[in-house]
Coordinates of C-alpha atoms and ligand atoms in Angstrom, one line a residue:
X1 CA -26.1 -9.5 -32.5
X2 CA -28.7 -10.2 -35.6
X3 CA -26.8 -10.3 -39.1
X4 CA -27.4 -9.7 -42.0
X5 CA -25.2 -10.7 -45.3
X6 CA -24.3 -8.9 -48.1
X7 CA -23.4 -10.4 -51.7
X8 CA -21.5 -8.6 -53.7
X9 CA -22.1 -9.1 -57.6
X10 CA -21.8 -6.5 -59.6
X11 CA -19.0 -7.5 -61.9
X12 CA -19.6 -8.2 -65.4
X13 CA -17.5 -11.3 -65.2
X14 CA -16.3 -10.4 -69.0
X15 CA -13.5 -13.3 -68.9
X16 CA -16.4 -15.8 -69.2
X17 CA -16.7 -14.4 -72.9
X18 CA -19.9 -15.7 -71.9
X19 CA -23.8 -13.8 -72.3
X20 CA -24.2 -16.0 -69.3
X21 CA -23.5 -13.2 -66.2
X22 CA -20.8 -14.5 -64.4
X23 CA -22.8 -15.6 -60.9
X24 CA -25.0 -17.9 -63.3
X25 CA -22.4 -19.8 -64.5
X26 CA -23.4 -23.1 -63.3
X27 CA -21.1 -25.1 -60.6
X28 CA -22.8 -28.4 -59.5
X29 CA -25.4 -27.8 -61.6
X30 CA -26.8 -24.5 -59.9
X31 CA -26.0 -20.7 -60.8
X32 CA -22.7 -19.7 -58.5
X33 CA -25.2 -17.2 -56.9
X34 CA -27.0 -20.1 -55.6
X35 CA -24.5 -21.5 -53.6
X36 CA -23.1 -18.1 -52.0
X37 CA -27.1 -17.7 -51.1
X38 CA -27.7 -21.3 -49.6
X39 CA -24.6 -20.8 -47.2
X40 CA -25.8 -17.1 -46.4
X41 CA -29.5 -18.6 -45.4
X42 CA -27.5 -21.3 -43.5
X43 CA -26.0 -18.8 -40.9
X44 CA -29.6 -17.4 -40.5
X45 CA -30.0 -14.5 -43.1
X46 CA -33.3 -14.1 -43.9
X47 CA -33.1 -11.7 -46.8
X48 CA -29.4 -11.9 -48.5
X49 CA -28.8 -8.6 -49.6
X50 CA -27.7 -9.5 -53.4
X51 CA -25.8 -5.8 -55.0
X52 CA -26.2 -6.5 -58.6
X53 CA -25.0 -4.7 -62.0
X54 CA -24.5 -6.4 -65.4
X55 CA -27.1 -8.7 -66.2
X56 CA -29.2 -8.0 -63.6
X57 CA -32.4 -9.0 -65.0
X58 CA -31.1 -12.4 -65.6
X59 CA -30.2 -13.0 -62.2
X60 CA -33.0 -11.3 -60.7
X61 CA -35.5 -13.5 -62.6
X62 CA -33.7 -16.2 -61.7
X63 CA -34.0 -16.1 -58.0
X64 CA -37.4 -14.3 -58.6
X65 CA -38.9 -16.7 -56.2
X66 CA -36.4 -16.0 -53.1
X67 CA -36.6 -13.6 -50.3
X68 CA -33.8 -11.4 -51.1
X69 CA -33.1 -8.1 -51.4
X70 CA -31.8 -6.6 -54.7
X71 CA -29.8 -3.4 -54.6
X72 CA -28.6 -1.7 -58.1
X73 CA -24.9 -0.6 -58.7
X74 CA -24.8 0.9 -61.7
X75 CA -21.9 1.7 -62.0
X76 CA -18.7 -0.3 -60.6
X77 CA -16.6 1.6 -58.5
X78 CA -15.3 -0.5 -56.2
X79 CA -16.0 -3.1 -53.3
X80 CA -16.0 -0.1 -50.7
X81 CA -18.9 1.9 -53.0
X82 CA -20.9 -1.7 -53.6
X83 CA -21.1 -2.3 -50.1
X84 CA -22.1 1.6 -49.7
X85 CA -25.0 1.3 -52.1
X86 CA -26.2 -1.1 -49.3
X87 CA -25.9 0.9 -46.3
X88 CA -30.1 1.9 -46.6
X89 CA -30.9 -1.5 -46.0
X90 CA -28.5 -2.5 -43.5
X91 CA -30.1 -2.1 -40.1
X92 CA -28.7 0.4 -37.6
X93 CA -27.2 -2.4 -35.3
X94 CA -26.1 -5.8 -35.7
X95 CA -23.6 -7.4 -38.2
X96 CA -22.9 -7.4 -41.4
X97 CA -21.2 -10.4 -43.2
X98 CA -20.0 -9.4 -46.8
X99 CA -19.5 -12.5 -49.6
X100 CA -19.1 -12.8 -53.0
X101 CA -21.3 -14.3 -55.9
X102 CA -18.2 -15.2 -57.8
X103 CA -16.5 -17.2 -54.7
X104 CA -19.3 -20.1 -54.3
X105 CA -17.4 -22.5 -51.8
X106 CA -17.0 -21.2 -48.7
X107 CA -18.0 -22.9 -46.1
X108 CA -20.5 -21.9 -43.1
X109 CA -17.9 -23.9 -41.1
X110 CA -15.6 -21.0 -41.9
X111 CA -18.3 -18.1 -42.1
X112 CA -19.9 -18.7 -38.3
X113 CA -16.3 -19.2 -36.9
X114 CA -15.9 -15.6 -38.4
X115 CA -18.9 -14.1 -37.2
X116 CA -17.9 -15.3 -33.7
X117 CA -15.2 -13.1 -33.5
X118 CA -17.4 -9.9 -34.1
X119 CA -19.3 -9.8 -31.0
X120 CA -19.8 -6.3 -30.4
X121 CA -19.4 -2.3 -32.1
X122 CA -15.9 -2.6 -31.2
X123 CA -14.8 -5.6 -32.9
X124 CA -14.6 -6.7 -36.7
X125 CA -13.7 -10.1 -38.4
X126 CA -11.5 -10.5 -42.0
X127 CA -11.0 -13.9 -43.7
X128 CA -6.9 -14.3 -44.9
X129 CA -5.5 -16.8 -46.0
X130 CA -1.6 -17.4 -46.4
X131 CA -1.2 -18.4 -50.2
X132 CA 1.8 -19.7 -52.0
X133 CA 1.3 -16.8 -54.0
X134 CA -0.6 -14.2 -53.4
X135 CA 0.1 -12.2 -56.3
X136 CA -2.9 -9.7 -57.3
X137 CA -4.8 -9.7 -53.5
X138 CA -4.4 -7.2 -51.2
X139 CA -2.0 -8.0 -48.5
X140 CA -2.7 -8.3 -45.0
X141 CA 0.3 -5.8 -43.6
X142 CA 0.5 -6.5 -39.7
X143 CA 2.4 -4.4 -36.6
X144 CA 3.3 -6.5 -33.4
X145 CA 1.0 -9.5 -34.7
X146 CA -2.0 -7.1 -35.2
X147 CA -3.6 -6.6 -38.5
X148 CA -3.4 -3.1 -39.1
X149 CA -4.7 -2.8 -42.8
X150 CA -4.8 -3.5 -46.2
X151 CA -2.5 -3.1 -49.3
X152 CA -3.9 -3.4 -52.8
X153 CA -1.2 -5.6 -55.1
X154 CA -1.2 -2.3 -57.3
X155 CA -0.6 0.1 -54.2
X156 CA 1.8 -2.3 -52.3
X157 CA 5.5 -1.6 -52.2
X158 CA 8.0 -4.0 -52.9
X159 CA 8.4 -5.3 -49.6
X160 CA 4.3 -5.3 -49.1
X161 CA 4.4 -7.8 -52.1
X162 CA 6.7 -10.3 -50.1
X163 CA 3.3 -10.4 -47.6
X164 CA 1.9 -14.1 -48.4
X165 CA -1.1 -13.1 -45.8
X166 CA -3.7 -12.5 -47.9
X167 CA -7.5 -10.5 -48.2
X168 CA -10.2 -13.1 -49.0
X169 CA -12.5 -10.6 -49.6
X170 CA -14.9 -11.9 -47.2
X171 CA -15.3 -9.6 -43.6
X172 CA -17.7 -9.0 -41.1
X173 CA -18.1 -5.9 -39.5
X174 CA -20.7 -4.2 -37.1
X175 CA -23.6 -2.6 -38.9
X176 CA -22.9 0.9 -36.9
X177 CA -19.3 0.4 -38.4
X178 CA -20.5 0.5 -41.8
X179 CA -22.8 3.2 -41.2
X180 CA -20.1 5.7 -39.8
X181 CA -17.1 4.9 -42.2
X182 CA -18.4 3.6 -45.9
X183 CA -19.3 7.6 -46.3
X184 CA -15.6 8.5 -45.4
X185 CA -13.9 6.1 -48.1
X186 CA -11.8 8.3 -50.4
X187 CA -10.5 7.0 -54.0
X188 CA -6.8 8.5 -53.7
X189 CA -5.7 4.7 -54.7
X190 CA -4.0 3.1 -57.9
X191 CA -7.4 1.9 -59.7
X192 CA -9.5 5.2 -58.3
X193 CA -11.6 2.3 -56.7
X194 CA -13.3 3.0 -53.1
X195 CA -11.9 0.3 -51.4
X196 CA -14.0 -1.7 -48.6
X197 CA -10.4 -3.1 -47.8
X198 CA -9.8 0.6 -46.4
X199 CA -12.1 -0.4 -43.3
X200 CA -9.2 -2.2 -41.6
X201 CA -6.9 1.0 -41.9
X202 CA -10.2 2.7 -40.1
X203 CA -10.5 0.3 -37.4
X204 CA -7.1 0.9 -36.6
X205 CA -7.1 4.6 -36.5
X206 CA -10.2 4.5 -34.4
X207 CA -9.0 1.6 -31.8
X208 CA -11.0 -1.3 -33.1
X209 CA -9.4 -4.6 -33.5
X210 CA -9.2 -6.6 -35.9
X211 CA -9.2 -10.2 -35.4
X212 CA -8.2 -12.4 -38.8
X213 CA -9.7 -15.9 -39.2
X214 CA -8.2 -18.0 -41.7
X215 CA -10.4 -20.7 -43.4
X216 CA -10.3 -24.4 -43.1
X217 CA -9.4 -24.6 -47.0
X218 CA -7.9 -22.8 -50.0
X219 CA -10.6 -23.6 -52.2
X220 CA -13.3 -22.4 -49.9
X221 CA -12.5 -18.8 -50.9
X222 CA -11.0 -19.4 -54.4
X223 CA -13.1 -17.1 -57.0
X224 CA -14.1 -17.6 -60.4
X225 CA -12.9 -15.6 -62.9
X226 CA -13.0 -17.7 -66.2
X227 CA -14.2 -21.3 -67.2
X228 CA -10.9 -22.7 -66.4
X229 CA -11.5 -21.5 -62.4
X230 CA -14.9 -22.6 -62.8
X231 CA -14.1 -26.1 -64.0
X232 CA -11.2 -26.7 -61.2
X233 CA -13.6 -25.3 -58.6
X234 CA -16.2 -27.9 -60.1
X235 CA -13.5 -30.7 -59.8
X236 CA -12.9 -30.1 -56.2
X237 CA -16.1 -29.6 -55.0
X238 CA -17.3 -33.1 -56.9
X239 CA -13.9 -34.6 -55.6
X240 CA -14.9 -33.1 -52.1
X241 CA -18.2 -34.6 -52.5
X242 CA -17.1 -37.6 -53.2
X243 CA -15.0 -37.8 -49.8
X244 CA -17.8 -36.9 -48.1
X245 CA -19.8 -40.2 -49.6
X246 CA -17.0 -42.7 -49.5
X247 CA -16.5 -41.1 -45.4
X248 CA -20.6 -42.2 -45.0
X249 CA -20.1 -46.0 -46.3
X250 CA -20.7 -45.4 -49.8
X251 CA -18.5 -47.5 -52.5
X252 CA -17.5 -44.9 -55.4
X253 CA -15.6 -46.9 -57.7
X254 CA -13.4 -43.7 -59.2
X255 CA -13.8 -40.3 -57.3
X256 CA -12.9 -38.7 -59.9
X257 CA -15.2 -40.0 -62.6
X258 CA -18.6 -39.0 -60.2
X259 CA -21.0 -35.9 -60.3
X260 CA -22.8 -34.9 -57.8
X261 CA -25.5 -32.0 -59.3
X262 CA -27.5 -31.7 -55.8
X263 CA -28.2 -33.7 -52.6
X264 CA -27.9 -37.6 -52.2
X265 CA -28.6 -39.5 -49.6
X266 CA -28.0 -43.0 -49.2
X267 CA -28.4 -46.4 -46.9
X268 CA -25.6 -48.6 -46.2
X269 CA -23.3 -50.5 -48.8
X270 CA -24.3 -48.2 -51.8
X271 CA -22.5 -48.4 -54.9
X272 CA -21.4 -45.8 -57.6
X273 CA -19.7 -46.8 -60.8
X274 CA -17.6 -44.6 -62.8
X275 CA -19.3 -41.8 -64.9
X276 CA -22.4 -41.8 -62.2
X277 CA -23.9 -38.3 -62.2
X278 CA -26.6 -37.9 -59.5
X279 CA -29.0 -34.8 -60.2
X280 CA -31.3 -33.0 -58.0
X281 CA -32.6 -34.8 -54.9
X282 CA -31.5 -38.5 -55.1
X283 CA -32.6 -41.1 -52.5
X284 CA -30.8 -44.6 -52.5
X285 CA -32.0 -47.4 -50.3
X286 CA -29.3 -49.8 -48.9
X287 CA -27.3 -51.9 -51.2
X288 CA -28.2 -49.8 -54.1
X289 CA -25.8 -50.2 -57.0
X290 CA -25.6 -47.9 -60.0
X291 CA -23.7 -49.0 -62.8
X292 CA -21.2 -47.1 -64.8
X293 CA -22.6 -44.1 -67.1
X294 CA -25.9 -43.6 -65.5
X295 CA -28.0 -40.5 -64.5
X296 CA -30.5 -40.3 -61.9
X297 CA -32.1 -36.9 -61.7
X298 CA -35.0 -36.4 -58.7
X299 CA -35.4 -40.1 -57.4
X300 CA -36.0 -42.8 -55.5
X301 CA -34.3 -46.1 -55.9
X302 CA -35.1 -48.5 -53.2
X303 CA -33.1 -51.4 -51.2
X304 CA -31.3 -54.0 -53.0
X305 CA -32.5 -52.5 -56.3
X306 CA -29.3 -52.6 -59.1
X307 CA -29.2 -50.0 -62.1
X308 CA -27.5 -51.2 -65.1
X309 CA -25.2 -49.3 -67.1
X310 CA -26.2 -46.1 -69.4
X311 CA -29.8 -45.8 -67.6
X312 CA -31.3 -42.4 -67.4
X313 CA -33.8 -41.9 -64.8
X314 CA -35.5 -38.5 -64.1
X315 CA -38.3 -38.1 -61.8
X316 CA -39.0 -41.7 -61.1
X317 CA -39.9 -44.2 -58.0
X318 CA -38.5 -47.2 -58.2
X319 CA -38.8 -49.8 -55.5
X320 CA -36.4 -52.0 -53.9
X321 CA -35.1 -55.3 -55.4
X322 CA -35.6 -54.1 -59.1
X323 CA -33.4 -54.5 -61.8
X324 CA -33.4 -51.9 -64.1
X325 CA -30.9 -51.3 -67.2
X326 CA -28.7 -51.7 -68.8
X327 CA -30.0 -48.7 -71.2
X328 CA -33.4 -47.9 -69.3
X329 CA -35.1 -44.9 -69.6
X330 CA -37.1 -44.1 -66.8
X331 CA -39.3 -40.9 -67.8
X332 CA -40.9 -38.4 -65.4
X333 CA -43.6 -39.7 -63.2
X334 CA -42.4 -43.2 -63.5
X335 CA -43.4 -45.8 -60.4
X336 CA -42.0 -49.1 -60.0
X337 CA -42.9 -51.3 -57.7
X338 CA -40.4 -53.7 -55.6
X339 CA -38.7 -56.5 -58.2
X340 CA -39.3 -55.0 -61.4
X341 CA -37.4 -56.1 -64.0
X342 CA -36.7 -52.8 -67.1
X343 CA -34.5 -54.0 -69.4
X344 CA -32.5 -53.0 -72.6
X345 CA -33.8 -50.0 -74.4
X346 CA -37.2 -50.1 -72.6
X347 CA -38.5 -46.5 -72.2
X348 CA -41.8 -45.4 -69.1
X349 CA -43.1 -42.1 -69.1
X350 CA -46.0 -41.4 -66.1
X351 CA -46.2 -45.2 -66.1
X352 CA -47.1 -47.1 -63.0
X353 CA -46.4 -51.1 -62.2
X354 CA -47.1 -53.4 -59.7
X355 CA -44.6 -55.9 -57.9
X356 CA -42.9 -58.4 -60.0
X357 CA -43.5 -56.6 -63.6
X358 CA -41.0 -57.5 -66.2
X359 CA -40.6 -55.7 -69.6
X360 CA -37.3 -56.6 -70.3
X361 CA -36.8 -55.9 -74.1
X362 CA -36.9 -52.8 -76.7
X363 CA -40.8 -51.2 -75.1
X364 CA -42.3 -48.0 -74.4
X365 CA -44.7 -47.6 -72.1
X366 CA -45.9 -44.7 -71.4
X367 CA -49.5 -43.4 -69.2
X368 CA -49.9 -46.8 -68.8
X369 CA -50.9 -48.6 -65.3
X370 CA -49.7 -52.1 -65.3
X371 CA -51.0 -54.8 -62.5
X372 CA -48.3 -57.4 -60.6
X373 CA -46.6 -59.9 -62.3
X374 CA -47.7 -58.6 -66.0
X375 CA -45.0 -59.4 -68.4
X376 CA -44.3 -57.1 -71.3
X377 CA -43.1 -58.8 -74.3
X378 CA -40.0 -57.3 -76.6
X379 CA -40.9 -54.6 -78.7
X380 CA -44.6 -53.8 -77.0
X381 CA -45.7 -50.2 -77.7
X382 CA -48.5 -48.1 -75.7
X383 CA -49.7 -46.1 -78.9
X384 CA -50.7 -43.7 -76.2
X385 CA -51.1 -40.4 -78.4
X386 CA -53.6 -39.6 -80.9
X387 CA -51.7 -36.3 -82.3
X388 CA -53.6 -34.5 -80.2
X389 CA -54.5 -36.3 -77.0
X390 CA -52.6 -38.9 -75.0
X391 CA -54.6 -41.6 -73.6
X392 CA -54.2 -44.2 -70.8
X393 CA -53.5 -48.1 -71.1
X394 CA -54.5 -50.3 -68.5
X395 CA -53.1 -53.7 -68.2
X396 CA -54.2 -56.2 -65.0
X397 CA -52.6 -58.5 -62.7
X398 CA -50.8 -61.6 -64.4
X399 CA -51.6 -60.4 -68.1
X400 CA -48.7 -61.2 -70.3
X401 CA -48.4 -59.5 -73.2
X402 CA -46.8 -60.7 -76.3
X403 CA -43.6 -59.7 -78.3
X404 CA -43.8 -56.7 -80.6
X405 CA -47.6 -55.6 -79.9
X406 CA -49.2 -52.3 -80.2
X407 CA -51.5 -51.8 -77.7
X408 CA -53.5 -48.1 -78.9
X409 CA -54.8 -46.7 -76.1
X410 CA -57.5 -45.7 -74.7
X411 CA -57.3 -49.8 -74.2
X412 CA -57.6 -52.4 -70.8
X413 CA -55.8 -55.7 -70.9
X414 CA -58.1 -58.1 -68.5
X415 CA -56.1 -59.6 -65.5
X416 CA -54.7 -62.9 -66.6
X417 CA -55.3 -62.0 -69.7
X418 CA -53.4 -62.8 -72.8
X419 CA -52.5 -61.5 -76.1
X420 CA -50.7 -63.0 -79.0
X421 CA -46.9 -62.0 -80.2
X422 CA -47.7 -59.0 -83.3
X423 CA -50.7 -58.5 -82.3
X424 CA -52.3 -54.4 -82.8
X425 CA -54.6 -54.6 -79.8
X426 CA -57.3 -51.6 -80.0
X427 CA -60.4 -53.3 -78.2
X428 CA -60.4 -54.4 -74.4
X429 CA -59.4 -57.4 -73.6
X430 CA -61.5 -59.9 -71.4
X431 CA -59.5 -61.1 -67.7
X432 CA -58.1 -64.3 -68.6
X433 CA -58.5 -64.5 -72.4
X434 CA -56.4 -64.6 -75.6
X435 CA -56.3 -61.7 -78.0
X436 CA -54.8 -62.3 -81.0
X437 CA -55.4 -59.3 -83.5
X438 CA -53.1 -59.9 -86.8
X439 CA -53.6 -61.4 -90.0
X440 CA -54.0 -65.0 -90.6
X441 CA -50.8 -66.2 -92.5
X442 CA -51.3 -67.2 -96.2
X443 CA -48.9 -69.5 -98.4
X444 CA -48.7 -67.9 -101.7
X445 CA -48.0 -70.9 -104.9
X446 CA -45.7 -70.0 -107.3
X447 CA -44.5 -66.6 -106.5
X448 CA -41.2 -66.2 -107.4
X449 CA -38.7 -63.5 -105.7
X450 CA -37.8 -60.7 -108.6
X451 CA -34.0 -61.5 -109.8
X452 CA -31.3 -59.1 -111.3
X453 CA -31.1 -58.8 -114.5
X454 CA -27.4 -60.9 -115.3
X455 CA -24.6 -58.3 -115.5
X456 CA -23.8 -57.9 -119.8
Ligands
LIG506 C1 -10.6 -7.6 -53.9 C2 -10.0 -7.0 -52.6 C3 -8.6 -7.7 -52.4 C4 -8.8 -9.2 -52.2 C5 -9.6 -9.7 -53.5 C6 -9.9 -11.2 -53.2 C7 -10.8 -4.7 -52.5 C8 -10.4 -3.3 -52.8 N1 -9.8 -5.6 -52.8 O1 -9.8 -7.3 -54.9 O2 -8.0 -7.2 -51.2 O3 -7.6 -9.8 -52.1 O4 -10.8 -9.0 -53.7 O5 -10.4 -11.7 -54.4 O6 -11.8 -5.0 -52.0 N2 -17.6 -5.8 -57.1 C9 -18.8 -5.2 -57.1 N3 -18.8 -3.9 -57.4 C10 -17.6 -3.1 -57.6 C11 -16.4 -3.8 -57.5 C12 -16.4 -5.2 -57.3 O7 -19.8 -5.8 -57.0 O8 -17.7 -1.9 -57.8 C13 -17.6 -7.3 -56.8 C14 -17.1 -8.1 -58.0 O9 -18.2 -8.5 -58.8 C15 -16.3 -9.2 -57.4 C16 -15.9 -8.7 -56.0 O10 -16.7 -7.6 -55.8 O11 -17.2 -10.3 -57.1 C17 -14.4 -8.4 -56.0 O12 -14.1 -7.4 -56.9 P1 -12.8 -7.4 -57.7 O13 -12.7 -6.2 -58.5 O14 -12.5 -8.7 -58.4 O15 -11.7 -7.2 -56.5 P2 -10.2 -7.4 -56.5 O16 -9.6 -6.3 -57.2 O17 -9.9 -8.8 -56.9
LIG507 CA1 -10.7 -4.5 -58.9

């Protein structure tokens, strides 16, 4: 049977107290949406059916770029009545999974194990979980083993309340299903909500059963109601991530103290230090080590290559058996060859160099292409913008550039080449000459240094 999936986010999420819509509070770095969508595509949706209310222009722009389709409920009146705005796209046939934009965890582990058990018209598939305490879910109330429907916490007797069984939310059920009984729900309840939890009472009456999977973990179907939710949710997915790199080889030096804002993947004998956060789509080659405090957003970091502490590098290539840090910046667009050396408070932006290239000290470099074995010296500047245009430096194989020059671009260092410490290089300099550009160093007799007055 085809599926398709519904996400239900309508809810204005007001215990944000955010102007943030609840489903784009971030977790992991991406909008909760995001998450409930990814997992939705993995089980083969093509178009996620996304039932939005507050804030819907937000979100919608958002995801502008996705195949999904976007049905209006504009007013909230319960799960049952978001799922029923839905019915005209649902297809005749097939399945229907329903999740929720506020629950951002669950797992496709969990969802296709639940889809399994809803093979036909005559079968459908709810998510409980036994909880602790379940206070505020519906309860799963059961006859002879057999789930037989759901109780509302504000409907449920006293003795329904005992029920730890609990309604995750999350159910799949034949499209034909949904077709024939959404337009029967009634509103006779506690909250004068139509309640999609009434299904289950419907199967029943009509001979369908109902077959409850439970989920491989608690957190999996936890929601998020307000930033305290979101940041525990954030702490056990990063924790959970974290397992998942320490069970593939990689060395995380505290679990706890590493943030994972994306996908990483790694060689053998990899290293994370504590406060490590890895953003976007991060590559490390074997026997990478990152050093405590750094961020690495969108790159590649090859073999044998060790980042210092406190480095930031965002949309860089670096190759393997560099050394780069402690303090680096490496800017967007940033390509280091193998053995680089970046040291201390050195700064590239769309800056390339060849093997061996050392600035180690206090530089920027930026639209700059550097040859092998160039050396920058301490406190070298590309004066690469004009206040209007940015300009390229070139610098060739074996150059070596002295401490604390300014080299004002549109300028090429010859290969070999040479240029003396202070030096304000604006001209091109021949392969395998000295530039010295500064002034020549006068004596000055009998100057004397201004004194204070003596106190009265
Ligand atoms: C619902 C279930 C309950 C379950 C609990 C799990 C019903 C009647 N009850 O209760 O059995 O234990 O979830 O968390 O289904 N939403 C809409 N439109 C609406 C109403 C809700 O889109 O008109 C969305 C909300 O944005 C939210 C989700 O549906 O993401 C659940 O709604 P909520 O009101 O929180 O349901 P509960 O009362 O918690
Ligand atoms: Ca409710």
């Amino acid at each position: 049977m085809s599926l398709q999936v519904i996400i239900l986010a309508a809810g204005k999420g007001t215990r944000m107290r955010s102007a943030l819509p609840k489903v784009m509070q971030p977790l992991a770095g991406q909008p909760l949406l995001h998450h409930v969508i990814v997992a939705a595509r993995k089980l083969g949706a093509e178009r996620p059916i996304v039932v939005y209310g507050h804030g819907g222009d937000v979100v919608q722009q958002a995801f502008a770029e996705q195949a999904l389709d976007w049905v209006l409920q504009a007013e909230q009146k319960g799960t049952g009545h978001a799922v029923q705005v839905a019915l005209p796209v649902l297809a005749a046939q097939g399945r229907t999974l329903i999740l929720y934009g506020d629950v951002p965890l669950i797992s496709v582990a969990t969802l296709q194990r639940l889809i399994e058990v809803v093979p036909n018209d005559q079968s459908l598939g709810l998510l409980t979980v036994h909880l602790p305490d379940p206070t505020g879910y519906g309860r799963i109330v059961r006859e002879q083993g057999r789930v037989v429907r759901i109780v509302e916490q504000k409907d449920a007797t006293a003795d329904e309340k005992l029920i730890s069984e609990a309604n995750t939310g999350i159910l799949c059920v034949p499209n034909a299903l949904l077709h024939a009984w959404l337009p029967q729900l009634k509103n006779n309840n506690a909250q004068g909500e139509y309640y999609l939890t009434d299904l289950i009472g419907m199967a029943t009456a009509n001979g369908v059963p109902v077959t409850a999977v439970h989920p491989d973990t608690i957190w999996e179907v936890e929601g998020v109601n307000d930033k305290l939710q979101l940041s525990a949710l954030e702490r056990v997915w990063q924790r959970h991530q974290a397992e998942q790199l320490m069970r593939a080889g990689v060395t995380v030096l505290d679990p706890a103290r590493l943030d994972i804002r994306g996908q990483v993947s790694h060689g053998m004998d990899v290293s994370l230090d504590a406060g490590v956060i890895l953003e976007g789509r991060v590559v490390l080659g074997d026997n990478v080590s990152v050093g405590a405090g750094c961020i690495l957003k969108d790159c590649e970091i090859g073999a044998g290559t060790e980042i210092k502490p406190y480095s930031l590098i965002d949309s860089a290539v670096v190759g393997a058996n560099a050394h780069i840090g402690p303090f680096a910046r490496l800017r967007p667009g940033s390509k280091l060859a193998d053995e680089v050396h970046i040291g201390n408070f050195v700064e590239t932006k769309a800056t390339i160099m060849g093997v061996g290239s050392k600035a180690n000290h206090l530089a920027y470099l930026g639209d700059s292409e550097i040859g092998r074995g160039v050396n920058i010296g301490a406190g070298t500047i590309t004066c690469n913008y004009d206040g209007a245009n940015k300009h390229k430096t070139t610098i060739g194989d074996d150059a070596f550039i002295g401490t604390n020059n300014s080299l004002v671009a549109p300028v090429t260092i010859g290969a070999g080449a040479t240029t003396g410490a202070g030096s304000t290089i604006s001209k091109n300099v021949p392969d395998a000459q000295l530039a010295v550009a500064r002034a020549v160093q006068k004596t000055i007799e009998g100057w004397q240094r201004p004194r204070k007055a003596p106190k009265v």
